[in-house]
Short mmCIF file of C-alpha atoms and ligand atoms in Angstrom, two decimals:
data_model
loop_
_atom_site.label_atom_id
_atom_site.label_comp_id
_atom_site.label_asym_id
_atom_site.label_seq_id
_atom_site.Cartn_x
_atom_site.Cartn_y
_atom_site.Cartn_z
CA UNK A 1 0.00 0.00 0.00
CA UNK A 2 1.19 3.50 -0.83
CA UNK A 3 2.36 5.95 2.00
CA UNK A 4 0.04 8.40 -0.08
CA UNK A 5 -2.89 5.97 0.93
CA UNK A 6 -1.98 4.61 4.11
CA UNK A 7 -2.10 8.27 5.43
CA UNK A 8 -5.28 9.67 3.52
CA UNK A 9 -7.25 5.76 5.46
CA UNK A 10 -5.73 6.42 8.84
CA UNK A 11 -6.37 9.68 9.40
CA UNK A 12 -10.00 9.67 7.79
CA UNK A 13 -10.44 6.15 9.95
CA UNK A 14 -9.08 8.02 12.98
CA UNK A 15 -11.69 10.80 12.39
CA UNK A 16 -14.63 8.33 11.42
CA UNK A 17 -13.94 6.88 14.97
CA UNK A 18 -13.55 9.99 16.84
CA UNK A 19 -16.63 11.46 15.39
CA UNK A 20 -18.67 8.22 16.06
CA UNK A 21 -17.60 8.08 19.21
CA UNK A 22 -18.69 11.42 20.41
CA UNK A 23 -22.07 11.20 18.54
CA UNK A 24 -22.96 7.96 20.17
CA UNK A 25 -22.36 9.47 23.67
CA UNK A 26 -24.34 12.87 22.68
CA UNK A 27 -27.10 10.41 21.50
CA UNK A 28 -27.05 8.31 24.84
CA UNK A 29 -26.46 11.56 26.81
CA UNK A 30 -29.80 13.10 25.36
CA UNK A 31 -31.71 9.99 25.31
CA UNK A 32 -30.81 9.25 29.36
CA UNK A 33 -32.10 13.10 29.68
CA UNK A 34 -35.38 12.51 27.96
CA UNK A 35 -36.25 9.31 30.11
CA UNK A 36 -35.43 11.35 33.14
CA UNK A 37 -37.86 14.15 32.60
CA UNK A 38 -40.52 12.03 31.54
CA UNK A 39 -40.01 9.85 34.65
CA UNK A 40 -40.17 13.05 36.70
CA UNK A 41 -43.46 14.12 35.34
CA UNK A 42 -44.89 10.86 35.61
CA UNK A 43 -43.96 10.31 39.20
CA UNK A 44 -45.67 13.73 39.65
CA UNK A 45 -48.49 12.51 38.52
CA UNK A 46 -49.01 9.44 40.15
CA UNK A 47 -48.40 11.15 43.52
CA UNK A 48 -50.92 13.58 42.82
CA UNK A 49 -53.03 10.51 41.90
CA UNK A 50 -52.23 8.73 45.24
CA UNK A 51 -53.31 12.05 47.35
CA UNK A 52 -56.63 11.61 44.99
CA UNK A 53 -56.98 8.25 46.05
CA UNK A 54 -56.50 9.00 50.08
CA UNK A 55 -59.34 11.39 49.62
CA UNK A 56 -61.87 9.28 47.89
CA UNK A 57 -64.78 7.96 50.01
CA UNK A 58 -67.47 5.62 48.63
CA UNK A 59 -66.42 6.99 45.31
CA UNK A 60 -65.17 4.85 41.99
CA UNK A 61 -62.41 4.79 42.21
CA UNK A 62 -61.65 3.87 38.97
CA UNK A 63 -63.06 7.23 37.85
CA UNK A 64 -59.92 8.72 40.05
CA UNK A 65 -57.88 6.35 37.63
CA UNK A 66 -59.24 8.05 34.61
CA UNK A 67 -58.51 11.62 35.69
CA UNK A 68 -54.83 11.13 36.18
CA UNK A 69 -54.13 8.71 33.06
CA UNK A 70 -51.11 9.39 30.74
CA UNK A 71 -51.84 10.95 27.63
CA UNK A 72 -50.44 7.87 25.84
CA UNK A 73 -50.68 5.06 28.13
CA UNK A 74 -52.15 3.42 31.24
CA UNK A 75 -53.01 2.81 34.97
CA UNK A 76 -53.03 0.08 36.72
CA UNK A 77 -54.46 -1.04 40.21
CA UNK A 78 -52.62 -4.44 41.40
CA UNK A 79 -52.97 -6.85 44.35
CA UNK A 80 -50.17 -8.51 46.23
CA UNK A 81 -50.27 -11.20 43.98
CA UNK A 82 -50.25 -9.08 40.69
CA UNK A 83 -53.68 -9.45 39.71
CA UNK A 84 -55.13 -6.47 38.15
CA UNK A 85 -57.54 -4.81 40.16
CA UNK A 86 -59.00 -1.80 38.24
CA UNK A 87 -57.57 -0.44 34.94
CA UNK A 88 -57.59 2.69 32.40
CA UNK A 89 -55.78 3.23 29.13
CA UNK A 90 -56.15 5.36 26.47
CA UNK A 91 -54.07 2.96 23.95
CA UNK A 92 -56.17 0.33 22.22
CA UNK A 93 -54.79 -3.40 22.53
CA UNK A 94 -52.68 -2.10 26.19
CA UNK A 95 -55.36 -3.70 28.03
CA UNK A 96 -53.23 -7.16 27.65
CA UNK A 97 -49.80 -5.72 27.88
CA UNK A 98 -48.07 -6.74 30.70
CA UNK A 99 -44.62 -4.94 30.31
CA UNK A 100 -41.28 -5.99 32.01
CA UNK A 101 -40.06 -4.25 35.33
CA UNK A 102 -36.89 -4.02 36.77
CA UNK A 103 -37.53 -4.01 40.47
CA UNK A 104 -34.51 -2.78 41.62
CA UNK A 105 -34.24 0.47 38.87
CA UNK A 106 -36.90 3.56 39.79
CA UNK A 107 -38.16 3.09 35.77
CA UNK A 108 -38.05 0.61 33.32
CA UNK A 109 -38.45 0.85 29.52
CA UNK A 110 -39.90 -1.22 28.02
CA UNK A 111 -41.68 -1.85 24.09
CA UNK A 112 -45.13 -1.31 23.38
CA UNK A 113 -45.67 -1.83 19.48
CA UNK A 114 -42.51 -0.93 18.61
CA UNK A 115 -42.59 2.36 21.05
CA UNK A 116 -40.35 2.51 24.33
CA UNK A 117 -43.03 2.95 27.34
CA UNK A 118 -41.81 3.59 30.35
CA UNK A 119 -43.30 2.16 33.75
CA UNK A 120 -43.17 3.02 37.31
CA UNK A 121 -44.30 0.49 39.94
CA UNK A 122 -45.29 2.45 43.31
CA UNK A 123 -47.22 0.64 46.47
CA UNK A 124 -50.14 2.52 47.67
CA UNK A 125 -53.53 2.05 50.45
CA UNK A 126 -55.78 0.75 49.09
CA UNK A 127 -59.52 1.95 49.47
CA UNK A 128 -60.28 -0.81 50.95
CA UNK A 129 -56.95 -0.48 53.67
CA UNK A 130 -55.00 -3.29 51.51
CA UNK A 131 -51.39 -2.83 50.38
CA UNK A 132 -51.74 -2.31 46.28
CA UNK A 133 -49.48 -1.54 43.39
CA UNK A 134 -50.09 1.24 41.33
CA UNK A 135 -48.50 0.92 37.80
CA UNK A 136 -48.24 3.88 35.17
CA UNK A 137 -47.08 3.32 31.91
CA UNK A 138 -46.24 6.09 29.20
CA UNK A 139 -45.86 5.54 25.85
CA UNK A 140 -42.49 7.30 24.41
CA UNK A 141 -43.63 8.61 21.37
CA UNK A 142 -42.49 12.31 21.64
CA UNK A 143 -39.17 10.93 22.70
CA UNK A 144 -39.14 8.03 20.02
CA UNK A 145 -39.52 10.78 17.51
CA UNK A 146 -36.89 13.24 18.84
CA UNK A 147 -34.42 10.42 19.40
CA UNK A 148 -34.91 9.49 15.99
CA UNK A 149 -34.38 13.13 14.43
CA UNK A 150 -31.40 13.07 16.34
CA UNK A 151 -29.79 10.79 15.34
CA UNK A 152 -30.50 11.12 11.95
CA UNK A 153 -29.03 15.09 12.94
CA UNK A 154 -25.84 12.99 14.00
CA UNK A 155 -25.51 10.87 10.85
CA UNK A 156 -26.01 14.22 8.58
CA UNK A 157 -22.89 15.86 10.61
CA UNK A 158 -21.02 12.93 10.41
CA UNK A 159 -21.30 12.26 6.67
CA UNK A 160 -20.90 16.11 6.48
CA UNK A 161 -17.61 16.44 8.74
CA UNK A 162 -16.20 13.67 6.55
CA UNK A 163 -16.21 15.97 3.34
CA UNK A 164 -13.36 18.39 4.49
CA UNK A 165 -11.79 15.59 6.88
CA UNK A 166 -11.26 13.74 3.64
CA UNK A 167 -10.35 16.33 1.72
CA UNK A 168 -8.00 17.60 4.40
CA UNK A 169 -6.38 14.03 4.72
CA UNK A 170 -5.58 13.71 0.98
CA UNK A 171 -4.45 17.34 0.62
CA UNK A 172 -2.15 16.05 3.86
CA UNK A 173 -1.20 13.12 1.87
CA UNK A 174 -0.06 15.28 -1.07
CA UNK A 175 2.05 17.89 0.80
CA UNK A 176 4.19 14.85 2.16
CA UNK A 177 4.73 12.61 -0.65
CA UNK A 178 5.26 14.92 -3.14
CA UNK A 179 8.40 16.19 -2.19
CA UNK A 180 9.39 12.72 -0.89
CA UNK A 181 8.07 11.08 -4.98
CA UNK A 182 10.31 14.04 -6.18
CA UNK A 183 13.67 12.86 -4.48
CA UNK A 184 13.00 8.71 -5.65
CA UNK A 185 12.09 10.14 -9.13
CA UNK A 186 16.10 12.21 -8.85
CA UNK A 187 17.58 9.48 -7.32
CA UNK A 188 16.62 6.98 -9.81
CA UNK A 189 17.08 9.70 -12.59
CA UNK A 190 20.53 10.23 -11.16
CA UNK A 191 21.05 6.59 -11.44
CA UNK A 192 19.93 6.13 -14.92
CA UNK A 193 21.87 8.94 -16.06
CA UNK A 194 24.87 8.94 -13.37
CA UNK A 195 25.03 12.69 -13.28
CA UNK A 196 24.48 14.17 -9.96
CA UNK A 197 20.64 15.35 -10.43
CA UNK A 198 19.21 17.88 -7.66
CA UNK A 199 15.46 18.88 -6.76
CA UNK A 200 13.89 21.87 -7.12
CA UNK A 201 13.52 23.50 -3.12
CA UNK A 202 11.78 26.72 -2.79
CA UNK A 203 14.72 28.67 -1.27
CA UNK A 204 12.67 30.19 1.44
CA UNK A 205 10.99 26.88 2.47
CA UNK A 206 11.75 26.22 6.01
CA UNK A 207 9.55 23.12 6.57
CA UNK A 208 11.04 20.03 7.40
CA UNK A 209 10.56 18.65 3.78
CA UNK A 210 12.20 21.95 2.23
CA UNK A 211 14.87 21.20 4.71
CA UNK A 212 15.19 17.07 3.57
CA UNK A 213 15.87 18.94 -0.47
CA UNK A 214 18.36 21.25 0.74
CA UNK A 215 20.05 18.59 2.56
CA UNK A 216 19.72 16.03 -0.39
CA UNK A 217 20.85 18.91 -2.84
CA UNK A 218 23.76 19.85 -0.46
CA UNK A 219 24.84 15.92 -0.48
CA UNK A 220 24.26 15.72 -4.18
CA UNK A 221 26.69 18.65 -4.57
CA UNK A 222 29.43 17.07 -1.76
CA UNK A 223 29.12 13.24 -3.97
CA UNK A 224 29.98 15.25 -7.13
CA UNK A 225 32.76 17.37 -5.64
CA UNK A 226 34.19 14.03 -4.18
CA UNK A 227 33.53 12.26 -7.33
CA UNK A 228 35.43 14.53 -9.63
CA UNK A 229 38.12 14.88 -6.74
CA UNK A 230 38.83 11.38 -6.90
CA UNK A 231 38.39 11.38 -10.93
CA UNK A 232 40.98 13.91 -10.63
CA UNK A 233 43.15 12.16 -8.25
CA UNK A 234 43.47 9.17 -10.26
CA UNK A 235 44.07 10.74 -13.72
CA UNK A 236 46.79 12.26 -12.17
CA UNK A 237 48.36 9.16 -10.18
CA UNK A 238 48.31 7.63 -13.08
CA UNK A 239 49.46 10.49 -15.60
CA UNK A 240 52.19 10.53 -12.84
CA UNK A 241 52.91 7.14 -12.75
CA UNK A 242 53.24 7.04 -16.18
CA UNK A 243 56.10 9.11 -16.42
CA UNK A 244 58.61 7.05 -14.41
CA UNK A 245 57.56 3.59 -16.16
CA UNK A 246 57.95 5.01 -19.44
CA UNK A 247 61.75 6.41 -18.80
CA UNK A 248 62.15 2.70 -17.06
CA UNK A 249 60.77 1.22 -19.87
CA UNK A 250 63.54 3.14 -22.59
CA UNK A 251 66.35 3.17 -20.17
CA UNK A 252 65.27 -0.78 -20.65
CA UNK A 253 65.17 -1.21 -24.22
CA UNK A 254 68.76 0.89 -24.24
CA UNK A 255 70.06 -1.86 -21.49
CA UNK A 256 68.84 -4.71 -24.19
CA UNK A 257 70.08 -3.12 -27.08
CA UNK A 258 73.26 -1.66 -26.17
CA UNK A 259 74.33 -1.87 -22.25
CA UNK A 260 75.47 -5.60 -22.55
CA UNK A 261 79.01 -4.08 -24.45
CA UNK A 262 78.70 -0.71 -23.52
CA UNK A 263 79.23 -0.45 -19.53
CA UNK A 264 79.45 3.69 -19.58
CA UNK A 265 75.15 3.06 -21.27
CA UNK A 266 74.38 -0.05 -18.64
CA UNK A 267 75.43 2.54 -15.51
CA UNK A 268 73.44 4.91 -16.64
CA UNK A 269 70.52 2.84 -17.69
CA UNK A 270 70.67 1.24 -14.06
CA UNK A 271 70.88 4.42 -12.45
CA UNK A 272 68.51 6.06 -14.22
CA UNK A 273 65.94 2.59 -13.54
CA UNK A 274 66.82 2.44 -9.98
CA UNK A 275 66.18 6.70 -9.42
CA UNK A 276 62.85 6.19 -11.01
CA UNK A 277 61.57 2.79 -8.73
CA UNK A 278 62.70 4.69 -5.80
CA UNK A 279 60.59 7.75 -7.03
CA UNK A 280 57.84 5.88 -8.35
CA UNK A 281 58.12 3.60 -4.77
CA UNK A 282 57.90 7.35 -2.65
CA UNK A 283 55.19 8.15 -5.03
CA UNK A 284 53.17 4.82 -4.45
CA UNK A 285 54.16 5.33 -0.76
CA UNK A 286 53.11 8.70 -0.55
CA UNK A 287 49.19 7.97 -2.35
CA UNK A 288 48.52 5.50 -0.23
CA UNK A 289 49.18 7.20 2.92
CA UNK A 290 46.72 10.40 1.01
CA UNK A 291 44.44 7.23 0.67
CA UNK A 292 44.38 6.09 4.52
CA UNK A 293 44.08 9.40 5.68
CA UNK A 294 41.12 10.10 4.18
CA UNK A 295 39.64 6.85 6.15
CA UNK A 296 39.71 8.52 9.98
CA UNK A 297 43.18 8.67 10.96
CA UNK A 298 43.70 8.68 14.33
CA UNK A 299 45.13 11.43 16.49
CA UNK A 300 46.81 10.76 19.99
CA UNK A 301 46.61 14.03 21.21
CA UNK A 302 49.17 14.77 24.48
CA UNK A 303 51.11 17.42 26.35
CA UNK A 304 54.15 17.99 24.40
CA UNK A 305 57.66 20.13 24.58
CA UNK A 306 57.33 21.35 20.90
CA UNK A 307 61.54 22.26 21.29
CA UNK A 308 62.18 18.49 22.43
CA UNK A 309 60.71 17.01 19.19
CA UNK A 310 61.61 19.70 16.84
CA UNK A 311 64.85 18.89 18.02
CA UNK A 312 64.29 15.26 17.99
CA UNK A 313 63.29 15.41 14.65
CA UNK A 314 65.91 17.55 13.39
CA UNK A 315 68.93 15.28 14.26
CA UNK A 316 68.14 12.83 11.59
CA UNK A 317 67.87 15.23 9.00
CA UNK A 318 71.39 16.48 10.10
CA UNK A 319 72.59 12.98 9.96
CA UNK A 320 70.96 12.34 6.08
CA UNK A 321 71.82 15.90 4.77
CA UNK A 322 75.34 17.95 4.76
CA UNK A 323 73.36 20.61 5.80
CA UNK A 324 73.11 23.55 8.40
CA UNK A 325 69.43 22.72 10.32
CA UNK A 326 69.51 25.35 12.83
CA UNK A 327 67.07 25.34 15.75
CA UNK A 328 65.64 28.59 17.65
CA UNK A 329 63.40 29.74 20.08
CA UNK A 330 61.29 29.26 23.34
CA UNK A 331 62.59 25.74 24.72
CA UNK A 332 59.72 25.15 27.09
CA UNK A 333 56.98 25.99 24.52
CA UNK A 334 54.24 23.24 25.74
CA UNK A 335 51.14 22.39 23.45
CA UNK A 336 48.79 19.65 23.48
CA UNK A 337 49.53 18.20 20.01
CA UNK A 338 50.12 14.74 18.79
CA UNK A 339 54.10 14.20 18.62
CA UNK A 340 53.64 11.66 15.88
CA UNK A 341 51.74 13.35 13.34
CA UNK A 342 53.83 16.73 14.08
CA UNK A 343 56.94 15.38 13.42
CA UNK A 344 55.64 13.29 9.85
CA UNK A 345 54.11 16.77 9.49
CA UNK A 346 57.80 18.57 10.15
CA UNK A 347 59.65 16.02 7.83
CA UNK A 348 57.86 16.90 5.03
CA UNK A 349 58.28 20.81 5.22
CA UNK A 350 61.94 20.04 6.03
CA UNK A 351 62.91 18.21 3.12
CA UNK A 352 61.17 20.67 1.10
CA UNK A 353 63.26 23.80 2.16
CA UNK A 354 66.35 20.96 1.76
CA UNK A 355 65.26 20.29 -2.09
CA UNK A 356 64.26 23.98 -2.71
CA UNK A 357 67.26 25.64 -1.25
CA UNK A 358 71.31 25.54 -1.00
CA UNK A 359 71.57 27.24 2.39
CA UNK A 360 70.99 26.61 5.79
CA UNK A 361 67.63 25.78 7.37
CA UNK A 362 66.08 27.93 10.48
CA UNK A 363 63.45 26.25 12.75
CA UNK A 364 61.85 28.97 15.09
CA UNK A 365 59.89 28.13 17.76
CA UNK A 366 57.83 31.24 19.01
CA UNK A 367 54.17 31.29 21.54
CA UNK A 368 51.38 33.55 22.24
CA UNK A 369 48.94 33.38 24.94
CA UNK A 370 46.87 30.70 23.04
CA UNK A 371 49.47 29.31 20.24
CA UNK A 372 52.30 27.94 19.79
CA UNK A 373 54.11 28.85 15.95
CA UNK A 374 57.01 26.23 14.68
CA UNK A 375 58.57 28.31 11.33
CA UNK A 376 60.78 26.12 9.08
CA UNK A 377 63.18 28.73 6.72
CA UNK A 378 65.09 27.79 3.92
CA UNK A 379 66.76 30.51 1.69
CA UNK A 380 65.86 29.13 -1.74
CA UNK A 381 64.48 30.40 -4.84
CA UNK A 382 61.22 30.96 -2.72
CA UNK A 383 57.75 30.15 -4.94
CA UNK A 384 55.52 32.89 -6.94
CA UNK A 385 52.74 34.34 -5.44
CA UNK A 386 50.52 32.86 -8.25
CA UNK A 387 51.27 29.77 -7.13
CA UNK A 388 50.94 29.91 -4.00
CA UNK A 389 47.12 29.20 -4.08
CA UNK A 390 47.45 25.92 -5.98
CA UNK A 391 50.35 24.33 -3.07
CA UNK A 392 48.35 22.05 -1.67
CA UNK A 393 46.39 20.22 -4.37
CA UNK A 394 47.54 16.72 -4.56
CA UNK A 395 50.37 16.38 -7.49
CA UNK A 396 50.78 20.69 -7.89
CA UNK A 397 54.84 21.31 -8.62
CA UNK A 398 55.49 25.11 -9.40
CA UNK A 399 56.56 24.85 -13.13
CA UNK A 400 60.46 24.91 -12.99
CA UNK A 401 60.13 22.12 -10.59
CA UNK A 402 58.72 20.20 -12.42
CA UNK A 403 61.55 20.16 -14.98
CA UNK A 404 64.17 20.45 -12.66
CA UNK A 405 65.08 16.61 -10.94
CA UNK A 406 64.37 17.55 -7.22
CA UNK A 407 62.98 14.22 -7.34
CA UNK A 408 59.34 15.43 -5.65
CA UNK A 409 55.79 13.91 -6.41
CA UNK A 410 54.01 16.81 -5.76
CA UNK A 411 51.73 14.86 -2.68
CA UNK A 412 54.09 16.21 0.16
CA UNK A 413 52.24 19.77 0.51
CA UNK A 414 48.89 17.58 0.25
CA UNK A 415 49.31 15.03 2.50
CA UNK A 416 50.83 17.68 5.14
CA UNK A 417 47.79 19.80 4.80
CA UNK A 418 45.81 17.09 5.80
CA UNK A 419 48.10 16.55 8.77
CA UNK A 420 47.71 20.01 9.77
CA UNK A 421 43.81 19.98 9.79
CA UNK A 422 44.13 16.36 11.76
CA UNK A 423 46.15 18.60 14.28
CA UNK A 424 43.51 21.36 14.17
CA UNK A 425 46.83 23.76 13.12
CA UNK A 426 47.10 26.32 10.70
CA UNK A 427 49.17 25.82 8.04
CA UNK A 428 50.76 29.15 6.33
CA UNK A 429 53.04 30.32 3.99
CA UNK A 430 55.14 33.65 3.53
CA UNK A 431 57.61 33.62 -0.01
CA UNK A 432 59.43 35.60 -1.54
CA UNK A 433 61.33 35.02 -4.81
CA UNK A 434 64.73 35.24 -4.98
CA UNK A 435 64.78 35.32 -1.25
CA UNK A 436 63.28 32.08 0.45
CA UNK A 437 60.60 30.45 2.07
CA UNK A 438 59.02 30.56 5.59
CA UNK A 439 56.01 27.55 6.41
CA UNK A 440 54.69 27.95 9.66
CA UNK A 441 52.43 25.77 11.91
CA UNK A 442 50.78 27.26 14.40
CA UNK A 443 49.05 24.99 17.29
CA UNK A 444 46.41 25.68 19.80
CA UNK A 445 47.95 25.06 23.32
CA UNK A 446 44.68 23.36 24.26
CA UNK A 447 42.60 20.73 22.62
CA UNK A 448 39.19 20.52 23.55
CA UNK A 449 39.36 17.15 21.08
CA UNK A 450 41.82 14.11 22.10
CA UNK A 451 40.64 11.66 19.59
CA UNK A 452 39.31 11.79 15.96
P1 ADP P 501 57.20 17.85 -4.03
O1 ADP P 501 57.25 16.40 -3.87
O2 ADP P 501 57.25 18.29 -5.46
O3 ADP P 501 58.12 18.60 -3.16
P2 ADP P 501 55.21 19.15 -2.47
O4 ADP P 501 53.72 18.98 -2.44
O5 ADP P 501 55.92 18.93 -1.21
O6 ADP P 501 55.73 18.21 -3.62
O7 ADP P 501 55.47 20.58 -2.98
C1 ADP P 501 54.78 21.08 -4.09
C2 ADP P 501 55.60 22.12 -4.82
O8 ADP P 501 55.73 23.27 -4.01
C3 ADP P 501 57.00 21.67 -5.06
O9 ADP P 501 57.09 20.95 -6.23
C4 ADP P 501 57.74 22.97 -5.13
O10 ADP P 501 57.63 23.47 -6.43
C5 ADP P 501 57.00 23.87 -4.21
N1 ADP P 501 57.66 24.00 -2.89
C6 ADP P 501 57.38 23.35 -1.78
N2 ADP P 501 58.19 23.73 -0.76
C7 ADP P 501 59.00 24.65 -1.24
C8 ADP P 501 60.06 25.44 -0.71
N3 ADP P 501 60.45 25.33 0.58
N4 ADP P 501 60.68 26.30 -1.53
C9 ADP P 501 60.33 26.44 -2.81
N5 ADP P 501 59.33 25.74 -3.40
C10 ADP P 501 58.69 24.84 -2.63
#
């Protein structure tokens, strides 16, 4: 069954019920009120016909009888063993009617040719001094009538009220499942055609359906973005990839061909093959590490001496590289960091300002109140402004770079930017051609986030 359907039943069911319900106890209600104030004014007048009755000497009584009879019934005289003693009715064929009591109830109604009469059953003297039963009966015809009008009143407003509750129940029905039939006829559009379809959301809409299409629209829009990301990523990986293999592959063929007699050709062939495995290795190395960090990486965060592990991580470089890493700054800077991811994070902006510059390296360590900044310097050739922008895209090499060996993939900016937002740091840059290159992380002291 359709949601569309389910809705428009239940809530006209629901209704049906409620407004049954309440009609049948209005009905009841009115027809317990009728009873009672026919019961009063028959009791009235049956004591008004038992102070008759004390008065009457030598008289019929029977002709007492007649003066207080119901307008639509009878009276009845009874001895102790329910014989009738004296009788008067104005209803032809009640003569024989002998209706059913309930002792223990002050009325009873009963059925009189199809007509509710009601009968009250009170003992009274006797003229001749005996203990008798008087019984009154009424015929219900007034109220037979009313009751019926009513409830024919309570069908008509029932039948009525259903109009707009049905109407109201499928206009409900539409509101909901037409934005909801919009997004299944996208999706499976979006399927069909594999393009990243969107609904149409009134911009103002602030309902929670309006809300459902800005949030479908706004994961449409992520899917595509990651989609083409990744597109992008692999192209390049393998445009990058290619590269490598294809200066394997010729240095190769050369080997075959010539580098058997020639040993000047085989050392460079060899060298040449063995350069590019250990670039296209760092490479391979370095995408799959982009790869897992996209999948959660964990963060350890804990108090650390940012001078200790700059230090720490310093001394291999010095061991590696003939080269002047100098270390400055605040030695008891303190920040809650994790050392780990910091110092892959350091490694990679290191060996940049070593492959980008002839010089010496400076590491500065400086704090504020809430940060503390670690500055890696080289004095290189420093990288354009225009440039500058693109850095961290996956593969980006500033143009003579790319020419020159330096022997870089172009990932190390990428995957340290992702480092940096893992550390909740800020990552910046301050070049100058000609002149050199500062990065600088800059850490919160405090993490309010230890894990994520
Ligand atoms: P690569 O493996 O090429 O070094 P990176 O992502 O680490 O890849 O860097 C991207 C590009 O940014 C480099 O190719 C280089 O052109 C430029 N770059 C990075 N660091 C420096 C630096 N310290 N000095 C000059 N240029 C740099």
């Amino acid at each position: 069954m359709k949601l569309k359907t389910k809705i428009h039943l239940f809530s006209t069911l629901l209704m049906l019920v409620i407004l049954t319900l309440t009609n049948t106890g209005i009905y009841f209600v009115y027809e317990k009120l009728a009873y009672d104030t026919e019961y009063h004014q028959l009791k009235m007048q049956s004591e008004d016909l038992v102070a008759s009755l004390s008065k009457v000497t030598g008289q019929n009584p029977a002709l007492v009888l007649l003066a207080y009879l119901p307008p639509i019934g009878a009276v009845r005289v009874l001895d102790s063993t329910g014989k009738e003693i004296v009788e008067s009715t104005t209803v032809e064929g009640m003569r024989n009617y002998q209706p059913k009591v309930e002792p223990s109830e002050k009325y009873s109604i009963d059925e009189f040719n199809k007509t509710p009469a009601m009968v009250i059953n009170m003992p009274i003297i006797w003229t001749d001094g005996k203990v008798v039963e008087l019984q009154m009966i009424q015929l219900l015809t007034d109220v037979k009538h009313n009751l019926r009008l009513l409830m024919l009143i309570l069908l008509g407003v029932t039948l009525v009220a259903m109009i707009p509750i049905t109407a109201s129940s499928i206009g409900l029905g539409r509101i909901v499942i037409q934005p909801i039939e919009n997004l299944i006829q996208t999706m499976s559009r979006s399927r069909q055609t594999g393009n990243y379809e969107k609904i149409d959301v009134a911009v103002e809409g602030k309902d929670e359906m309006a809300q459902m299409g800005h949030e479908f629209n706004d994961m449409m829009g992520q899917l595509e973005c990651n989609f083409k990301k990744q597109e992008q990523f692999v192209s390049n990986a393998s445009h990058e990839l290619k590269t490598p293999l294809t200066v394997i592959e010729s240095y190769a063929r050369l080997l075959s061909r010539r580098g058997f007699d020639d040993r000047a050709v085989a050392e460079e062939a060899v060298g040449a093959i063995l350069g590019e495995s250990v670039r296209m290795k760092d490479m391979i190395a370095q995408m799959l590490q982009l790869a897992r960090g996209q999948e959660h990486a964990t963060f350890n965060f804990e108090k650390t001496n940012i001078h200790a592990l700059v230090e720490k991580t310093l001394q291999p470089m010095r061991q590696a590289y003939t080269r002047d890493f100098i270390l400055e700054g605040n030695e008891q800077s303190v920040a809650v960091t994790d050392p780990d991811k910091l110092r892959q994070l350091l490694f990679i902006l290191l060996d940049n300002a070593r492959k980008y510059s002839e010089r010496e390296i400076k590491t500065t360590i400086s704090e504020t109140e809430t940060n503390v900044s670690i500055a890696v310097t080289d004095y290189g050739n420093g990288i354009p402004k225009e440039a500058i922008p693109q850095l961290f895209d996956r593969f980006y090499r500033v143009h003579e770079d790319r020419n020159r060996k330096t022997g870089g993939t172009g990932l190390g900016l990428a995957i340290a930017k992702e480092l940096a937002d893992g550390l909740v740091a800020e990552l910046k840059i301050e070049s100058v051609v000609g002149m050199g290159t500062t990065f600088r992380i800059i850490i919160p002291k405090e993490q309010i986030l230890t894990d994520f």
